[in-house]
Coordinates of C-alpha atoms in Angstrom, one line a residue:
X1 CA 0.0 0.0 0.0
X2 CA 2.8 2.4 0.9
X3 CA 4.5 1.6 -2.5
X4 CA 1.3 2.5 -4.3
X5 CA 0.9 5.8 -2.5
X6 CA 4.6 6.7 -3.2
X7 CA 4.1 5.8 -6.9
X8 CA 1.0 7.9 -7.1
X9 CA 2.8 10.9 -5.5
X10 CA 5.7 10.6 -8.0
X11 CA 3.2 10.3 -10.8
X12 CA 1.5 13.4 -9.6
X13 CA 4.7 15.3 -9.4
X14 CA 5.6 14.3 -13.0
X15 CA 2.3 15.4 -14.3
X16 CA 2.4 18.7 -12.3
X17 CA 5.9 19.4 -13.6
X18 CA 4.9 18.6 -17.2
X19 CA 1.9 21.0 -16.8
X20 CA 4.1 23.7 -15.4
X21 CA 6.5 23.4 -18.3
X22 CA 3.7 23.6 -20.7
X23 CA 2.6 26.8 -19.2
X24 CA 5.9 28.3 -20.2
X25 CA 6.8 26.5 -23.3
X26 CA 9.4 29.0 -24.4
X27 CA 11.9 30.9 -22.4
X28 CA 12.0 34.7 -22.9
X29 CA 14.4 35.9 -25.6
X30 CA 17.0 37.9 -23.8
X31 CA 17.7 41.5 -25.1
X32 CA 20.8 43.2 -23.8
X33 CA 20.7 46.9 -23.0
X34 CA 23.2 49.3 -21.4
X35 CA 23.0 49.3 -17.6
X36 CA 23.5 53.1 -17.2
X37 CA 20.2 55.0 -16.8
X38 CA 20.5 57.3 -19.7
X39 CA 21.4 54.8 -22.4
X40 CA 19.1 52.2 -20.9
X41 CA 16.3 54.6 -21.4
X42 CA 17.3 55.1 -25.0
X43 CA 17.5 51.3 -25.5
X44 CA 13.9 50.9 -24.0
X45 CA 12.6 53.5 -26.4
X46 CA 14.4 51.7 -29.4
X47 CA 12.7 48.4 -28.3
X48 CA 9.4 50.3 -28.3
X49 CA 10.1 51.6 -31.8
X50 CA 10.8 48.0 -32.8
X51 CA 7.3 47.1 -31.7
X52 CA 8.6 44.6 -29.1
X53 CA 7.1 46.4 -26.0
X54 CA 4.9 49.2 -24.9
X55 CA 6.0 51.9 -22.6
X56 CA 4.2 54.4 -20.3
X57 CA 4.0 57.6 -22.4
X58 CA 4.0 59.7 -19.4
X59 CA 7.8 59.1 -18.8
X60 CA 8.8 60.6 -22.1
X61 CA 12.4 60.0 -23.1
X62 CA 13.5 58.6 -19.7
X63 CA 11.8 55.2 -19.2
X64 CA 13.1 52.5 -16.9
X65 CA 12.3 48.8 -17.2
X66 CA 9.5 49.2 -14.6
X67 CA 7.8 51.7 -17.1
X68 CA 7.3 48.9 -19.7
X69 CA 3.5 48.4 -19.6
X70 CA 3.3 45.5 -22.0
X71 CA 5.7 42.9 -23.4
X72 CA 4.2 42.4 -26.9
X73 CA 6.7 39.7 -27.6
X74 CA 8.3 37.2 -25.3
X75 CA 11.4 39.0 -24.4
X76 CA 13.4 39.8 -21.3
X77 CA 15.3 43.0 -21.0
X78 CA 18.7 42.4 -19.5
X79 CA 20.9 45.4 -18.2
X80 CA 24.5 44.8 -19.1
X81 CA 27.7 46.8 -18.9
X82 CA 27.7 48.9 -22.1
X83 CA 31.2 48.1 -23.2
X84 CA 30.6 44.4 -23.0
X85 CA 27.5 44.3 -25.1
X86 CA 29.4 43.4 -28.3
X87 CA 31.5 40.7 -26.7
X88 CA 28.4 39.1 -25.1
X89 CA 26.2 39.4 -28.3
X90 CA 26.2 35.6 -28.7
X91 CA 24.5 35.3 -25.3
X92 CA 21.5 37.4 -26.3
X93 CA 18.8 37.3 -28.9
X94 CA 19.8 40.9 -29.7
X95 CA 21.5 43.8 -27.9
X96 CA 21.3 47.6 -28.2
X97 CA 24.9 48.9 -28.6
X98 CA 26.3 52.4 -28.6
X99 CA 27.8 53.6 -31.9
X100 CA 31.2 54.1 -30.5
X101 CA 31.4 50.5 -29.0
X102 CA 29.8 49.0 -32.1
X103 CA 32.1 50.7 -34.7
X104 CA 35.2 50.0 -32.5
X105 CA 34.3 46.3 -32.8
X106 CA 34.0 46.5 -36.5
X107 CA 30.2 46.8 -36.9
X108 CA 28.7 49.2 -39.4
X109 CA 25.2 50.4 -38.3
X110 CA 23.8 50.8 -41.8
X111 CA 25.0 47.3 -42.8
X112 CA 25.0 45.2 -39.5
X113 CA 22.2 46.7 -37.3
X114 CA 18.6 45.5 -37.6
X115 CA 17.4 48.9 -36.2
X116 CA 19.0 52.3 -35.8
X117 CA 17.9 54.9 -33.4
X118 CA 16.4 57.9 -35.2
X119 CA 17.7 61.2 -33.9
X120 CA 16.5 64.3 -35.6
X121 CA 18.9 67.2 -35.6
X122 CA 18.5 69.8 -33.0
X123 CA 15.2 70.7 -31.5
X124 CA 14.3 69.0 -28.3
X125 CA 16.1 65.8 -29.0
X126 CA 17.7 65.0 -25.6
X127 CA 20.4 62.7 -27.1
X128 CA 22.1 65.4 -29.3
X129 CA 25.7 66.0 -28.0
X130 CA 26.6 69.6 -27.2
X131 CA 29.2 72.2 -26.3
X132 CA 28.8 73.4 -22.7
X133 CA 29.9 76.5 -21.0
X134 CA 29.4 78.1 -17.5
X135 CA 26.1 79.9 -17.5
X136 CA 27.8 83.2 -16.7
X137 CA 29.8 82.9 -19.9
X138 CA 27.2 81.4 -22.3
X139 CA 27.4 84.5 -24.5
X140 CA 31.2 84.7 -24.6
X141 CA 32.0 85.7 -28.2
X142 CA 35.1 83.4 -28.3
X143 CA 33.0 80.4 -27.4
X144 CA 30.4 81.4 -30.0
X145 CA 33.2 81.4 -32.6
X146 CA 34.1 77.9 -31.6
X147 CA 30.5 76.7 -31.9
X148 CA 30.3 78.3 -35.4
X149 CA 33.6 76.7 -36.5
X150 CA 32.3 73.3 -35.3
X151 CA 29.1 73.6 -37.3
X152 CA 30.8 73.7 -40.7
X153 CA 31.0 71.5 -43.7
X154 CA 34.6 70.5 -43.0
X155 CA 33.8 69.2 -39.6
X156 CA 30.6 67.4 -40.9
X157 CA 32.6 65.6 -43.6
X158 CA 35.3 64.6 -41.1
X159 CA 32.9 63.2 -38.6
X160 CA 31.2 61.0 -41.4
X161 CA 34.5 59.9 -42.9
X162 CA 36.5 59.3 -39.7
X163 CA 34.0 57.6 -37.4
X164 CA 32.2 55.2 -39.8
X165 CA 28.7 56.0 -38.7
X166 CA 29.5 56.1 -35.0
X167 CA 28.9 59.8 -35.2
X168 CA 26.6 62.0 -37.4
X169 CA 26.7 65.8 -37.5
X170 CA 23.9 67.4 -35.4
X171 CA 23.8 70.5 -37.5
X172 CA 22.9 71.3 -41.1
X173 CA 25.4 70.2 -43.8
X174 CA 25.5 69.3 -47.5
X175 CA 24.9 65.5 -47.5
X176 CA 24.6 65.5 -51.3
X177 CA 28.2 66.5 -52.3
X178 CA 31.7 66.0 -51.0
X179 CA 33.6 69.3 -50.8
X180 CA 36.6 67.8 -49.1
X181 CA 37.6 64.5 -50.7
X182 CA 40.9 64.3 -48.8
X183 CA 39.3 65.4 -45.5
X184 CA 41.1 62.6 -43.4
X185 CA 44.5 63.5 -44.7
X186 CA 43.9 67.2 -44.4
X187 CA 42.6 67.2 -40.8
X188 CA 44.6 64.3 -39.3
X189 CA 47.8 65.9 -40.5
X190 CA 46.9 69.5 -39.6
X191 CA 49.2 71.2 -37.0
X192 CA 48.4 74.5 -35.4
X193 CA 50.2 76.8 -33.0
X194 CA 49.0 78.6 -29.8
X195 CA 51.3 81.5 -30.4
X196 CA 49.5 84.8 -30.2
X197 CA 46.1 83.2 -29.7
X198 CA 43.5 83.0 -27.0
X199 CA 43.8 79.5 -25.4
X200 CA 40.5 77.7 -24.7
X201 CA 40.6 74.6 -22.6
X202 CA 38.1 72.1 -23.9
X203 CA 37.1 69.1 -21.7
X204 CA 36.6 65.8 -23.5
X205 CA 36.3 62.2 -22.8
X206 CA 37.7 59.1 -24.5
X207 CA 40.0 58.9 -27.5
X208 CA 37.7 59.8 -30.4
X209 CA 38.2 63.5 -30.4
X210 CA 40.2 64.1 -33.5
X211 CA 37.4 66.2 -35.0
X212 CA 38.7 69.1 -32.9
X213 CA 41.6 69.3 -35.4
X214 CA 39.0 70.1 -38.0
X215 CA 37.5 72.9 -35.7
X216 CA 41.0 74.3 -35.2
X217 CA 41.6 74.4 -38.9
X218 CA 38.4 76.3 -39.5
X219 CA 39.3 78.8 -36.7
X220 CA 42.8 79.3 -38.2
X221 CA 41.4 79.8 -41.8
X222 CA 39.0 82.4 -40.4
X223 CA 41.7 84.2 -38.5
X224 CA 39.9 83.9 -35.2
X225 CA 43.2 83.6 -33.3
X226 CA 41.7 80.9 -31.0
X227 CA 43.7 77.9 -30.0
X228 CA 41.8 74.7 -28.8
X229 CA 43.6 72.9 -25.9
X230 CA 42.0 69.5 -25.4
X231 CA 41.9 68.4 -21.7
X232 CA 41.1 64.6 -21.6
X233 CA 39.2 63.1 -18.7
X234 CA 38.9 59.4 -18.0
X235 CA 35.4 59.5 -16.4
X236 CA 32.2 61.1 -17.5
X237 CA 31.5 62.8 -14.2
X238 CA 34.7 64.8 -14.3
X239 CA 34.4 67.3 -17.2
X240 CA 31.2 69.0 -15.8
X241 CA 32.8 69.3 -12.3
X242 CA 35.9 70.8 -13.9
X243 CA 33.9 73.2 -15.9
X244 CA 31.7 74.3 -13.0
X245 CA 34.9 74.9 -10.9
X246 CA 36.6 76.9 -13.6
X247 CA 39.4 74.4 -14.3
X248 CA 38.4 74.4 -18.1
X249 CA 36.6 76.8 -20.3
X250 CA 34.1 74.6 -22.1
X251 CA 33.4 70.9 -22.5
X252 CA 32.1 68.7 -25.3
X253 CA 31.5 65.0 -24.4
X254 CA 27.8 64.6 -23.4
X255 CA 24.3 64.8 -24.7
X256 CA 21.5 67.1 -23.4
X257 CA 19.9 64.4 -21.2
X258 CA 23.1 63.7 -19.4
X259 CA 23.9 67.4 -18.8
X260 CA 20.3 67.9 -17.4
X261 CA 20.8 65.0 -15.1
X262 CA 24.2 66.3 -13.8
X263 CA 22.9 69.9 -13.3
X264 CA 19.8 68.6 -11.4
X265 CA 22.0 66.3 -9.2
X266 CA 24.9 68.6 -8.5
X267 CA 23.5 72.1 -8.9
X268 CA 26.1 73.0 -11.5
X269 CA 25.8 76.4 -13.2
X270 CA 26.6 75.3 -16.7
X271 CA 24.5 75.1 -19.9
X272 CA 24.5 74.1 -23.6
X273 CA 25.7 76.7 -26.1
X274 CA 25.7 74.6 -29.3
X275 CA 24.9 71.3 -30.9
X276 CA 27.7 69.1 -32.1
X277 CA 27.1 65.4 -33.1
X278 CA 24.7 62.5 -32.7
X279 CA 25.9 59.1 -31.7
X280 CA 22.9 56.8 -32.4
X281 CA 22.2 53.5 -30.5
X282 CA 21.4 50.5 -32.6
X283 CA 20.0 47.0 -32.2
X284 CA 22.2 44.2 -33.3
X285 CA 21.7 40.4 -33.4
X286 CA 23.5 37.3 -34.5
X287 CA 20.4 35.3 -34.4
X288 CA 18.0 37.4 -36.5
X289 CA 18.6 39.4 -39.7
X290 CA 15.7 41.8 -39.2
X291 CA 13.3 43.0 -36.5
X292 CA 10.6 40.8 -38.0
X293 CA 12.9 37.8 -37.7
X294 CA 13.6 38.7 -34.1
X295 CA 9.9 38.9 -33.4
X296 CA 9.4 35.5 -34.9
X297 CA 12.3 34.1 -32.8
X298 CA 10.8 35.5 -29.7
X299 CA 7.1 34.8 -30.3
X300 CA 4.2 36.8 -29.2
X301 CA 3.1 36.9 -25.5

């Protein structure tokens, strides 16, 4: 009798387990997103654009995972350190990767991405990168000349040629023609001198800042007598602190959303004085060749 009861219990457990397995026939397809708040918000908006999820419209450009109101497809959003998203791409159904990390790994957004973040120039786009000055010096004529030199055809063509779609100009330029066919040689080999010029210390982050050579060339050609001295920082929280404290004159490393976050958190008296570039986030996959294929892979909820 005891053997019969034990057998019945085992059978019940097997049936229950099978039923539970049937209730979740397919594990959620994992989607990697950056784990920092700003780029994670961008990634969530990109997944919304892809039609994979629905997001509470009240949160605007800054959603968190908790603001996802509906998973249209069977996916799981997995926050991951941004600079590892390419190396871990095999572990995910897809990942949203920043342009600088993607192109550094050999990816070309227009060829390899299954969806690219749309970022209109200027306006209220919070992910346009900017030049920032102290609020007390926002109308400084020297800084205005630097903004003007930045927003030129030479700089635009250099951004496009040098960074292979990691960056796009965030200002108007002539995309139909090439005015500087040798722009890389011209800019990369350009050497200026600080002699007799007003020195402006510009705070930057990372290594991809060669476009300031193009800005310098424009300033010299215009006879503005301004010399750009780049001050490189190894952490994103440092250039705004340095600017607010007066250690540098301006900085150029961040988009509007990050600046607003820093100002609100730290009470900095700094503000944007001009748009520079756009670094779009893109969705990549080694398992799907299109958004539709990714949806099919995930399956509807």
